[in-house]
GROMACS .gro file of C-alpha atoms in nm:
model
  407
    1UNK     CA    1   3.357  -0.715  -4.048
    2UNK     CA    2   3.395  -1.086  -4.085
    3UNK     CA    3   3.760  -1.072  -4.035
    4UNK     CA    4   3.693  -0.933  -3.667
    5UNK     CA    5   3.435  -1.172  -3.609
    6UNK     CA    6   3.651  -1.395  -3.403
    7UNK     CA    7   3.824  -1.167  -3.171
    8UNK     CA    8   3.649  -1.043  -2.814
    9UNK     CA    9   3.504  -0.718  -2.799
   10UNK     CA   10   3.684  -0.447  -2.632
   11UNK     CA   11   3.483  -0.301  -2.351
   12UNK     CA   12   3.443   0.069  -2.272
   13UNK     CA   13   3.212   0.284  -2.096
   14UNK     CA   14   3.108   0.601  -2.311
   15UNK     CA   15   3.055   0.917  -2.178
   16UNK     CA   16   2.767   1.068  -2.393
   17UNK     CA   17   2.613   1.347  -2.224
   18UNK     CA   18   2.548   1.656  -2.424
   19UNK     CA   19   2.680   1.429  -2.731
   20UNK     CA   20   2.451   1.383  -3.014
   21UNK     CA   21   2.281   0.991  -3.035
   22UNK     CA   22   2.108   0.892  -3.357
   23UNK     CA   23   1.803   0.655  -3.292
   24UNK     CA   24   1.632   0.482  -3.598
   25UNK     CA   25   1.319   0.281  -3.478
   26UNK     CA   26   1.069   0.348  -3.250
   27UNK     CA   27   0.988   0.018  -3.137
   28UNK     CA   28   1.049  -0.233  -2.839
   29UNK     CA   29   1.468  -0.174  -2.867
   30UNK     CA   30   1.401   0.189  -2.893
   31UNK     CA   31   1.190   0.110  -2.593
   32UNK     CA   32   1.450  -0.088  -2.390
   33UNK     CA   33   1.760   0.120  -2.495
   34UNK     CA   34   1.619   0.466  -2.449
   35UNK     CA   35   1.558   0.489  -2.103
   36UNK     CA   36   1.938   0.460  -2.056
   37UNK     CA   37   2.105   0.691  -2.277
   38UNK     CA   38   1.846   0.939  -2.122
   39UNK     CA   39   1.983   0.893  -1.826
   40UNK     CA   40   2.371   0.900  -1.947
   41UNK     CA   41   2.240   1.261  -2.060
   42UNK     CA   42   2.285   1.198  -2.425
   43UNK     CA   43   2.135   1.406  -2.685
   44UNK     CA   44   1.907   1.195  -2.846
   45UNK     CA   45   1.729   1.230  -3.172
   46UNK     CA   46   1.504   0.967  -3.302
   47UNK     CA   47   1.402   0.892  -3.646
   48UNK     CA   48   1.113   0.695  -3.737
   49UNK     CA   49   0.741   0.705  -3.863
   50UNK     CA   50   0.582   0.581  -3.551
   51UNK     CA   51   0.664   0.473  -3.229
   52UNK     CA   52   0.566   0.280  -2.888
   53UNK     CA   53   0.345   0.470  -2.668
   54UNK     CA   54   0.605   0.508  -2.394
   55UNK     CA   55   0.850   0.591  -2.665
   56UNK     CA   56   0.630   0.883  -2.756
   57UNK     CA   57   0.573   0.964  -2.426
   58UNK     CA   58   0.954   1.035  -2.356
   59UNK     CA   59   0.924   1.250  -2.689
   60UNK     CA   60   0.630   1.462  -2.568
   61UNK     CA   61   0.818   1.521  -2.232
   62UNK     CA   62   1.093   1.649  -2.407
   63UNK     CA   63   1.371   1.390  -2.305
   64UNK     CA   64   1.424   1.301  -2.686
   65UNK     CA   65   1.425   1.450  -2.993
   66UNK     CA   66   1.159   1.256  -3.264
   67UNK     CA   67   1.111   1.336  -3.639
   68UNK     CA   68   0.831   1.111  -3.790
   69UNK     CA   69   0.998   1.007  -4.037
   70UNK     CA   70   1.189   0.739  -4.226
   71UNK     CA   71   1.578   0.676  -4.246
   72UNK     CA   72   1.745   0.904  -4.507
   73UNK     CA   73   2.102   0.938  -4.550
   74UNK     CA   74   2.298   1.184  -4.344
   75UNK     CA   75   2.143   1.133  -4.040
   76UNK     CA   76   2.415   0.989  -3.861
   77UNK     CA   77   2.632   1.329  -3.936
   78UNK     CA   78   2.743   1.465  -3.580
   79UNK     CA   79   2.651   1.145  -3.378
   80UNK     CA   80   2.911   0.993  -3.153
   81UNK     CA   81   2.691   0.669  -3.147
   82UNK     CA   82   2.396   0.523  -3.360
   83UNK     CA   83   2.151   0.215  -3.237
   84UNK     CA   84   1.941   0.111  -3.579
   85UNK     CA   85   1.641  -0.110  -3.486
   86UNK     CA   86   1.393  -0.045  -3.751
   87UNK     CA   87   1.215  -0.334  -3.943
   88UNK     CA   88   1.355  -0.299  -4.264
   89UNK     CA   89   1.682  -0.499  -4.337
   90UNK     CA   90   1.789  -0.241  -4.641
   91UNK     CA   91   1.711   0.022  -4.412
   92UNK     CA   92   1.921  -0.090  -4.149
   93UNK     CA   93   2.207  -0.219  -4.394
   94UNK     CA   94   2.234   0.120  -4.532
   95UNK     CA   95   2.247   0.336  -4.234
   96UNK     CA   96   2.514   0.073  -4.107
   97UNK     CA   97   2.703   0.139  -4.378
   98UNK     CA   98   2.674   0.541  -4.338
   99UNK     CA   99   2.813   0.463  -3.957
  100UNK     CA  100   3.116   0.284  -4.116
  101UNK     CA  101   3.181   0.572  -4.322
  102UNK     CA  102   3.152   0.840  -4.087
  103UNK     CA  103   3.316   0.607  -3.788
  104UNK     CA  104   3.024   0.619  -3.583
  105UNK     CA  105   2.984   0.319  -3.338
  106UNK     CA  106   2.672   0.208  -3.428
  107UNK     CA  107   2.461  -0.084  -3.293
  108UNK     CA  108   2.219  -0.307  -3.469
  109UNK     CA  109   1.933  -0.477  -3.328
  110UNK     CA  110   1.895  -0.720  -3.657
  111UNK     CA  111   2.249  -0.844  -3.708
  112UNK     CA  112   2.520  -0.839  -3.431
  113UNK     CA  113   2.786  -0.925  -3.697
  114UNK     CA  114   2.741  -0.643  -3.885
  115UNK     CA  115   2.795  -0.424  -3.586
  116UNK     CA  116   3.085  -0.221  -3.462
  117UNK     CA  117   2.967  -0.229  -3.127
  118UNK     CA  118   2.739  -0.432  -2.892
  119UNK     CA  119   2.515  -0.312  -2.615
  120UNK     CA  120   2.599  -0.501  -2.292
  121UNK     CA  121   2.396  -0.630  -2.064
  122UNK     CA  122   2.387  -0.357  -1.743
  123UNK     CA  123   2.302  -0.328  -1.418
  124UNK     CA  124   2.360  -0.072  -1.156
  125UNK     CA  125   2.414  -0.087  -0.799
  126UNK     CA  126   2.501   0.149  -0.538
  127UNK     CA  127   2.695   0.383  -0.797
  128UNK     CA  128   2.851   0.090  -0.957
  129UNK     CA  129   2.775  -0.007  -1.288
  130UNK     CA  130   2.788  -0.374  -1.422
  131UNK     CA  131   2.799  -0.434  -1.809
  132UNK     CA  132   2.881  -0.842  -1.918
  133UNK     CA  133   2.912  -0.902  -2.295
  134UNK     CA  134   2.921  -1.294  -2.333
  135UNK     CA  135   2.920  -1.255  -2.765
  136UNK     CA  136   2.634  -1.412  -2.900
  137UNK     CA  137   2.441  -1.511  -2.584
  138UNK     CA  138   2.253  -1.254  -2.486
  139UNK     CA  139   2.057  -1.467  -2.179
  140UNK     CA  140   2.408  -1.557  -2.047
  141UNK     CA  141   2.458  -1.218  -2.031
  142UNK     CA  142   2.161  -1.076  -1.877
  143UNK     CA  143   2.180  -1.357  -1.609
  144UNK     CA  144   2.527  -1.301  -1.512
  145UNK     CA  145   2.473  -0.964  -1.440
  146UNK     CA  146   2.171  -1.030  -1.282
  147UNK     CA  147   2.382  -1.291  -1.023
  148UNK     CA  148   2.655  -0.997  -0.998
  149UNK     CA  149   2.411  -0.694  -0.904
  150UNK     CA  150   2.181  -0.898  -0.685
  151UNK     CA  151   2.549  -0.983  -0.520
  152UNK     CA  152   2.630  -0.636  -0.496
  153UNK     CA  153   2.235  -0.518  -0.323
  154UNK     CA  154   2.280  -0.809  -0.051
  155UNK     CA  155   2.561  -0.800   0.030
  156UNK     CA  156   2.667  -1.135  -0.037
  157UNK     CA  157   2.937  -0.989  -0.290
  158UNK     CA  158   3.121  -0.801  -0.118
  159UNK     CA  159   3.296  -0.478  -0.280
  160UNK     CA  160   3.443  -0.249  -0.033
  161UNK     CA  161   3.519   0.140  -0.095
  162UNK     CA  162   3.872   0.206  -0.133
  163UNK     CA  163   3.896   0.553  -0.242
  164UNK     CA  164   3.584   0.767  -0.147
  165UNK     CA  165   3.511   0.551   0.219
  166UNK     CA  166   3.214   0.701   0.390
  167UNK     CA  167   3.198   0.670   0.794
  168UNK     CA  168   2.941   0.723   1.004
  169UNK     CA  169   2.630   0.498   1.124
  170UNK     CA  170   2.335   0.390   0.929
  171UNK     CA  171   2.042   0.313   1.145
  172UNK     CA  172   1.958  -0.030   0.982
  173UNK     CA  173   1.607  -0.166   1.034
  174UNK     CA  174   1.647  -0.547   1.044
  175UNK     CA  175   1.284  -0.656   1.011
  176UNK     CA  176   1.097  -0.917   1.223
  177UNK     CA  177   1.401  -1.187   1.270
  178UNK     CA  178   1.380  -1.410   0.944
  179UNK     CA  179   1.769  -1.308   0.743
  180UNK     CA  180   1.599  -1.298   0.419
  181UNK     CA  181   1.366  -0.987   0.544
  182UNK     CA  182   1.629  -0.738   0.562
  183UNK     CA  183   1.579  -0.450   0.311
  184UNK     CA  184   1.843  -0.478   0.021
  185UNK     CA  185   2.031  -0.206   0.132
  186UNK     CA  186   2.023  -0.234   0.495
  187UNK     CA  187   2.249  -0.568   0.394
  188UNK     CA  188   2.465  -0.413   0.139
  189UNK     CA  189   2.568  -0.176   0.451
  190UNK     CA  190   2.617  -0.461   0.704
  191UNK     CA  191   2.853  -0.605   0.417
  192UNK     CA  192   3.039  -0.301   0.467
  193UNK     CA  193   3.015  -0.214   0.783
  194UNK     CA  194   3.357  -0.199   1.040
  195UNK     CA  195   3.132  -0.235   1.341
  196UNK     CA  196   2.770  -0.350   1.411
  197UNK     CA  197   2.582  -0.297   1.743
  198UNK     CA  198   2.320  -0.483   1.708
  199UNK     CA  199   1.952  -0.605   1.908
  200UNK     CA  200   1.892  -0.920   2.056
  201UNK     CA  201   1.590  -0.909   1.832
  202UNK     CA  202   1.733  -0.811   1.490
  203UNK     CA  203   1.831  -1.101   1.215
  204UNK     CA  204   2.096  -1.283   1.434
  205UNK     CA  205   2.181  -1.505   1.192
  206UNK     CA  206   2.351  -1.241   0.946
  207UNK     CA  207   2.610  -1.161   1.169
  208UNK     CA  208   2.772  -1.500   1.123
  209UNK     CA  209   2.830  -1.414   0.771
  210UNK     CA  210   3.050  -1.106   0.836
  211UNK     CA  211   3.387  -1.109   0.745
  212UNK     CA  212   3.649  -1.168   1.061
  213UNK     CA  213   3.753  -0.825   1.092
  214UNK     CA  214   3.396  -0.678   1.160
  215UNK     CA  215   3.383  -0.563   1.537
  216UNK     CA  216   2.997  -0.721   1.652
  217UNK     CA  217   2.887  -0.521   1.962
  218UNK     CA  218   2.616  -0.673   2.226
  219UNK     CA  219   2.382  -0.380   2.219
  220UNK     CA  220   2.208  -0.530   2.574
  221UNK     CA  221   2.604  -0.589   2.718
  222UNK     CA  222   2.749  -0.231   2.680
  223UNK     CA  223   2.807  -0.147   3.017
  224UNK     CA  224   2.635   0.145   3.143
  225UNK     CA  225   2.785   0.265   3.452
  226UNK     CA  226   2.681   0.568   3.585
  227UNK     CA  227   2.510   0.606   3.247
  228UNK     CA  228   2.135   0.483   3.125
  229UNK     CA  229   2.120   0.242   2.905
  230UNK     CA  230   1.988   0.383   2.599
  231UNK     CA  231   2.291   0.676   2.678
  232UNK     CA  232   2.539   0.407   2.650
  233UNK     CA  233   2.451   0.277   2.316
  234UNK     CA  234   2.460   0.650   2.174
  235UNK     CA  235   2.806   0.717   2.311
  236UNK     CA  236   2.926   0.384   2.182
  237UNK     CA  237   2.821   0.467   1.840
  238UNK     CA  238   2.958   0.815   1.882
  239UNK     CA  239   3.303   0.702   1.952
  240UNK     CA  240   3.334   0.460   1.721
  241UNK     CA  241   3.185   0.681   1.433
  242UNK     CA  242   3.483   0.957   1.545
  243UNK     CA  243   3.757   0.688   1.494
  244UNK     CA  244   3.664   0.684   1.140
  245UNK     CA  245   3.473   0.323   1.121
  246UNK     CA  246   3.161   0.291   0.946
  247UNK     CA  247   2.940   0.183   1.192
  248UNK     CA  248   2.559  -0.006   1.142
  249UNK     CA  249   2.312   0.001   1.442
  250UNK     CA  250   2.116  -0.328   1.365
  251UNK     CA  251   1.778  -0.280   1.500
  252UNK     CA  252   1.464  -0.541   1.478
  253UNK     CA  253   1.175  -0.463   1.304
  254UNK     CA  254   1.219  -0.040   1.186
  255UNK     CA  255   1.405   0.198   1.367
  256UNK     CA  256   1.183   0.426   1.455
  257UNK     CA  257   0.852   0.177   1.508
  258UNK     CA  258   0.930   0.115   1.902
  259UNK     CA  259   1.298   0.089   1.852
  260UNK     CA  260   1.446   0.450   1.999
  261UNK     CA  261   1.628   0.527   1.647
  262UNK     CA  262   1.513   0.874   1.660
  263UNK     CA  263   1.693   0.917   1.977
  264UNK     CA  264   2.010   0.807   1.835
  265UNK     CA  265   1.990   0.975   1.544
  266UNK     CA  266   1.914   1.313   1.802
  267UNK     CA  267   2.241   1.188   1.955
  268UNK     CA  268   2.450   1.155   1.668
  269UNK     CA  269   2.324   1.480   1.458
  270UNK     CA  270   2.452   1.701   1.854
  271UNK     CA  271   2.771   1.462   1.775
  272UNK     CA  272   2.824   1.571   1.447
  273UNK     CA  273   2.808   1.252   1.325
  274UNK     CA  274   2.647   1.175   0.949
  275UNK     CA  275   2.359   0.926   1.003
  276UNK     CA  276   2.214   0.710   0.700
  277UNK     CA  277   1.853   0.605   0.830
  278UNK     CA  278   1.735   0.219   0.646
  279UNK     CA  279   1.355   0.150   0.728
  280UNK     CA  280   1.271  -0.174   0.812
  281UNK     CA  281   0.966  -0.443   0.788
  282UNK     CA  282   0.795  -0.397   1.117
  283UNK     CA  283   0.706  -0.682   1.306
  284UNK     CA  284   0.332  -0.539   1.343
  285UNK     CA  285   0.280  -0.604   0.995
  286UNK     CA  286   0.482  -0.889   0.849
  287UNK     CA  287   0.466  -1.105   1.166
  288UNK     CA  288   0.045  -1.132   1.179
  289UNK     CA  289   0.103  -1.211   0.776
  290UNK     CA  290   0.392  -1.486   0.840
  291UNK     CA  291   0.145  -1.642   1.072
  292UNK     CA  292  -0.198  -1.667   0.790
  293UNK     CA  293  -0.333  -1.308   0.973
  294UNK     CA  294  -0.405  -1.030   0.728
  295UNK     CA  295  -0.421  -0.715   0.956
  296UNK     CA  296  -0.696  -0.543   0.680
  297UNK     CA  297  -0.932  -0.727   0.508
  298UNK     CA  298  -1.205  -0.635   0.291
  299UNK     CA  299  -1.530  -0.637   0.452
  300UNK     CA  300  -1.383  -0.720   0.822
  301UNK     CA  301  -1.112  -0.447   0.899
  302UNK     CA  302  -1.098  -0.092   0.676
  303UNK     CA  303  -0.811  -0.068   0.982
  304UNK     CA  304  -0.522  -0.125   1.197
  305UNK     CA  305  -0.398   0.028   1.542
  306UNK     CA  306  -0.038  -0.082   1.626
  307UNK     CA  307   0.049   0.005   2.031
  308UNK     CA  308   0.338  -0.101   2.257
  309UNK     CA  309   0.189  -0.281   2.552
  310UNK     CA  310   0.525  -0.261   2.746
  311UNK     CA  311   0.372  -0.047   2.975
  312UNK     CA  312   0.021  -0.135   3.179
  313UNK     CA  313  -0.337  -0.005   3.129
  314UNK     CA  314  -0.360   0.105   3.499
  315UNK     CA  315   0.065   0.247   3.472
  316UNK     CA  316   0.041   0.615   3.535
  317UNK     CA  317   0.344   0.643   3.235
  318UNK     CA  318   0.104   0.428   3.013
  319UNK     CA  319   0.008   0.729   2.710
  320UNK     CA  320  -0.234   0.487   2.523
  321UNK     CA  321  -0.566   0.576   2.516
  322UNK     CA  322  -0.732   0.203   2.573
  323UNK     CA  323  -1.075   0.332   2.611
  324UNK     CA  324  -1.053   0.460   2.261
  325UNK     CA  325  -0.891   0.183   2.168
  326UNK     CA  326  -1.170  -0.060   2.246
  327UNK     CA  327  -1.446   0.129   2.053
  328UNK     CA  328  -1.283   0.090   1.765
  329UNK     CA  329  -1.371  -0.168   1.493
  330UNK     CA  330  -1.060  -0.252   1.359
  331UNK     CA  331  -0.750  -0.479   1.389
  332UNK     CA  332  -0.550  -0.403   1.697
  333UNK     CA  333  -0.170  -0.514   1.683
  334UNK     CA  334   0.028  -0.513   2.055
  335UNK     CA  335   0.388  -0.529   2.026
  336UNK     CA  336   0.607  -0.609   2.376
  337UNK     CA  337   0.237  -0.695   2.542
  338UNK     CA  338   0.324  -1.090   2.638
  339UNK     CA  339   0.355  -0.957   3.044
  340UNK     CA  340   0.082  -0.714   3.061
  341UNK     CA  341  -0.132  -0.961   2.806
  342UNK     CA  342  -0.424  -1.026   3.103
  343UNK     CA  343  -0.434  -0.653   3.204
  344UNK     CA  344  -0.472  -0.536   2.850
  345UNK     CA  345  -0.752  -0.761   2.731
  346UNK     CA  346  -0.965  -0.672   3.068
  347UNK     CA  347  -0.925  -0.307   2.970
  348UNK     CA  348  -1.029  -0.349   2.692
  349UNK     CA  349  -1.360  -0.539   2.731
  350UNK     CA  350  -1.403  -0.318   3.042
  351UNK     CA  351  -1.447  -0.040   2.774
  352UNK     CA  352  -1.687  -0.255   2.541
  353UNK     CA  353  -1.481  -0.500   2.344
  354UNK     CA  354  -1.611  -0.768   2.336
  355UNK     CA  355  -1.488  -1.080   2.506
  356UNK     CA  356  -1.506  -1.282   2.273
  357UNK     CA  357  -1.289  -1.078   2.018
  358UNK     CA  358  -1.065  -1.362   1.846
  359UNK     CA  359  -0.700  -1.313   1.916
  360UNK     CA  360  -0.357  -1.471   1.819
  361UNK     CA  361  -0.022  -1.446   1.966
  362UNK     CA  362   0.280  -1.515   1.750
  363UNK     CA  363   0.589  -1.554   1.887
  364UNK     CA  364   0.919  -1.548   1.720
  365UNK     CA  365   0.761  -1.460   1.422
  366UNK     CA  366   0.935  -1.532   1.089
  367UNK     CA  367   1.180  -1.768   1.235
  368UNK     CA  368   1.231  -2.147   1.236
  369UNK     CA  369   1.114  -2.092   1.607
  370UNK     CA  370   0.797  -1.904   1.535
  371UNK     CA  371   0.416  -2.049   1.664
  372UNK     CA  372   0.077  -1.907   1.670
  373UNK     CA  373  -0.159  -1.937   2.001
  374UNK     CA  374  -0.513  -1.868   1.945
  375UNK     CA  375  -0.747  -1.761   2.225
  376UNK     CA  376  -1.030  -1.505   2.249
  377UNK     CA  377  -0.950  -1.136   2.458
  378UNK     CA  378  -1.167  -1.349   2.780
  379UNK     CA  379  -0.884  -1.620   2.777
  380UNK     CA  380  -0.598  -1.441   2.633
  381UNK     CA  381  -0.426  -1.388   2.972
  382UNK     CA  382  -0.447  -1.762   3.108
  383UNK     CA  383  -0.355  -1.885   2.755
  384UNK     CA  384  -0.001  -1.691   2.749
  385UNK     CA  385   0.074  -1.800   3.104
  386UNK     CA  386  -0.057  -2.164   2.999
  387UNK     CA  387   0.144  -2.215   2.703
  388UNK     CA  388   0.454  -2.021   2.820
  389UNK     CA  389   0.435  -1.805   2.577
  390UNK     CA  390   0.755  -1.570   2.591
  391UNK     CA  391   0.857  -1.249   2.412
  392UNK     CA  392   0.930  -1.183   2.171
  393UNK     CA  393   0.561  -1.165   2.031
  394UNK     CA  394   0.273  -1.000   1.809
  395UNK     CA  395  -0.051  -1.011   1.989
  396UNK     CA  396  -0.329  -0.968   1.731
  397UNK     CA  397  -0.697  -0.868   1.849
  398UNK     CA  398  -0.949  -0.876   1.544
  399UNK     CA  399  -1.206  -1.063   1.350
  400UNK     CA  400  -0.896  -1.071   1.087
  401UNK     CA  401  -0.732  -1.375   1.349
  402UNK     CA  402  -1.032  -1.598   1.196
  403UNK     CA  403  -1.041  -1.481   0.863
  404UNK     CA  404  -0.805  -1.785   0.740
  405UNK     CA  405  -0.960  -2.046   0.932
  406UNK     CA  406  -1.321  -1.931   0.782
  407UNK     CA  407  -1.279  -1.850   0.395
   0.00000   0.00000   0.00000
């Protein structure tokens, strides 16, 4: 072995399903290796006299094979690869040497040097799989495929599909306006993406780091015509779905929370058109948080009621039950309220909340713009018009606003 010692390892990626793997050691590499060459649907038997509980586990599920038992030689007859971890040095020395004579690639946890192979360190991503091999640095290797998968989930590595390129839209929830609050995979797609028609309220700032070549659409300036608004959007994703782009709808917030996405996804699945649906952080939730308000907390709210307050109390359209509303005990979370604010909070301590409910308004939550206003449901109308406060933003009604402020 010494002779090979100073040339680079060749890399390959084996293909062991259905092939018989040899296991000797139950422990934490047994623990750590396992898992994958389950999953690459390799036969796998393990020898050994015990074993980690989660080991054992995959044994008494039937995903490997286990004898209780020590090394003994023949074992590695039949086996396309071997991975010896057990605690004893002869133990391991031996079966090594069994792999050399049979020409079975065989790992070993307790001397890389007498190896004739090593186990990479991998990563998968979106059906690709990284494996780095930096010799005898193991951390090197784990934390340059870390950088390169983490790369390839945001986006921020971009790898596009060459042979197998899927079109279509993916309704991509955004989350409240901060970049770094996009879902992994709702960025890997914008990487990707040939157009984006995006919100005025989704994460702005992302769209400056798409490649020249990406077509970014005004969602608010389509013009409409003789069509509604809404209408237009669909038939602009439509169309440019059928010319075979891969198209991302960048909403704020999640798609369907307030944001129409069913109705796109209605119009695209009459169109024909595949649709990839990416949830998003909603505003209701992460907004109250990025501004110190916990919309449950124990011993002050078992509960929280999000409702769109983009339509008045008093509207005959309005669907919300406010009455109901202001009976419970809970947190209540208004989204698109800041114009109706005054209306609202009378309603509601018409119907027995009480006026001195503490409430916050956040607006542009999660950004580098974002500020709380604090008032109680009596004031809350005269405070938004006195401060100018402007959508978009979170109203929060709840003892939960004065949790922070009191613990």
């Amino acid at each position: 072995m010494a002779e090979h010692a100073e040339h680079a390892a060749y890399p390959v990626g084996l293909r062991l399903s259905g092939r018989r793997v040899v296991v000797l050691g139950g422990g934490q590499v047994a623990q750590r290796r396992l898992p994958s060459l389950v999953a690459a649907g390799a036969d796998v038997l393990l020898v050994s006299p015990s074993a980690k509980p989660s080991v054992e586990a995959m044994a008494d599920t039937g995903e490997i094979r286990w004898e209780r038992r020590r090394y003994a030689p023949g074992d590695l007859a039949d086996a396309w690869y071997a991975l010896i971890s057990t605690d004893d040095p002869e133990t391991n020395a031996a079966a090594s040497q069994e792999a050399e004579d049979r020409r079975v690639w065989c790992v070993r946890s307790d001397d890389a040097e007498a190896a004739t192979a090593w186990t990479p360190a991998t990563g998968r991503s979106d059906g690709v799989t990284v494996a780095v091999l930096t010799g005898r640095d193991p951390r090197r290797s784990a934390a340059v495929r870390d950088a390169i998968v983490e790369g390839l989930r945001d986006g921020t590595l971009a790898a596009p599909h060459h042979r197998a390129r899927t079109t279509g839209v993916a309704l991509v929830g955004g989350g409240p306006g901060d970049p770094d609050l996009i879902t992994v995979r709702g960025r890997r797609l914008l990487a990707e993406a040939d157009v984006v028609i995006a919100d005025r309220l989704g994460p702005r700032d992302l769209l400056a780091e798409l490649p020249p070549h990406v077509e970014v659409i005004d969602a608010a300036k389509i013009p409409y015509g003789r069509f509604m608004a809404q209408e237009a959007i669909n038939n602009a994703l439509i169309e440019h779905a059928r010319a075979g782009k891969s198209v991302v709808r960048l909403k704020g917030g999640d798609p369907y929370v307030f944001g129409r996405g069913m109705e796109e996804l209605q119009a695209l699945a009459e169109a024909g058109i595949p649709c990839t649906v990416v949830p998003g952080i909603s505003s209701s939730i992460s907004v109250p948080s990025a501004a110190g308000i916990p919309v449950t907390h124990r011993g002050v709210a078992q509960e929280f009621t999000v409702v769109s307050g983009h339509v008045a109390p008093d509207d005959e359209r309005s669907t919300v039950d406010w009455s109901a509303l202001a009976r419970l005990r809970g947190t209540l979370v208004v989204l698109m309220g800041v114009e109706n604010s005054g209306a609202i909070a009378a309603t509601l301590i018409a119907h027995g909340r009480g006026a001195d409910t503490p409430v916050a308004v956040v607006q542009e939550g999660t950004t580098a713009a974002q500020r709380r206003v604090d008032a109680t449901l009596a004031t809350l109308g005269e405070t938004v018009r006195a401060e100018g406060v402007r959508p978009p933003a979170v109203i929060v009604i709840g003892d939960v606003v004065a949790v922070h402020r009191t613990h």
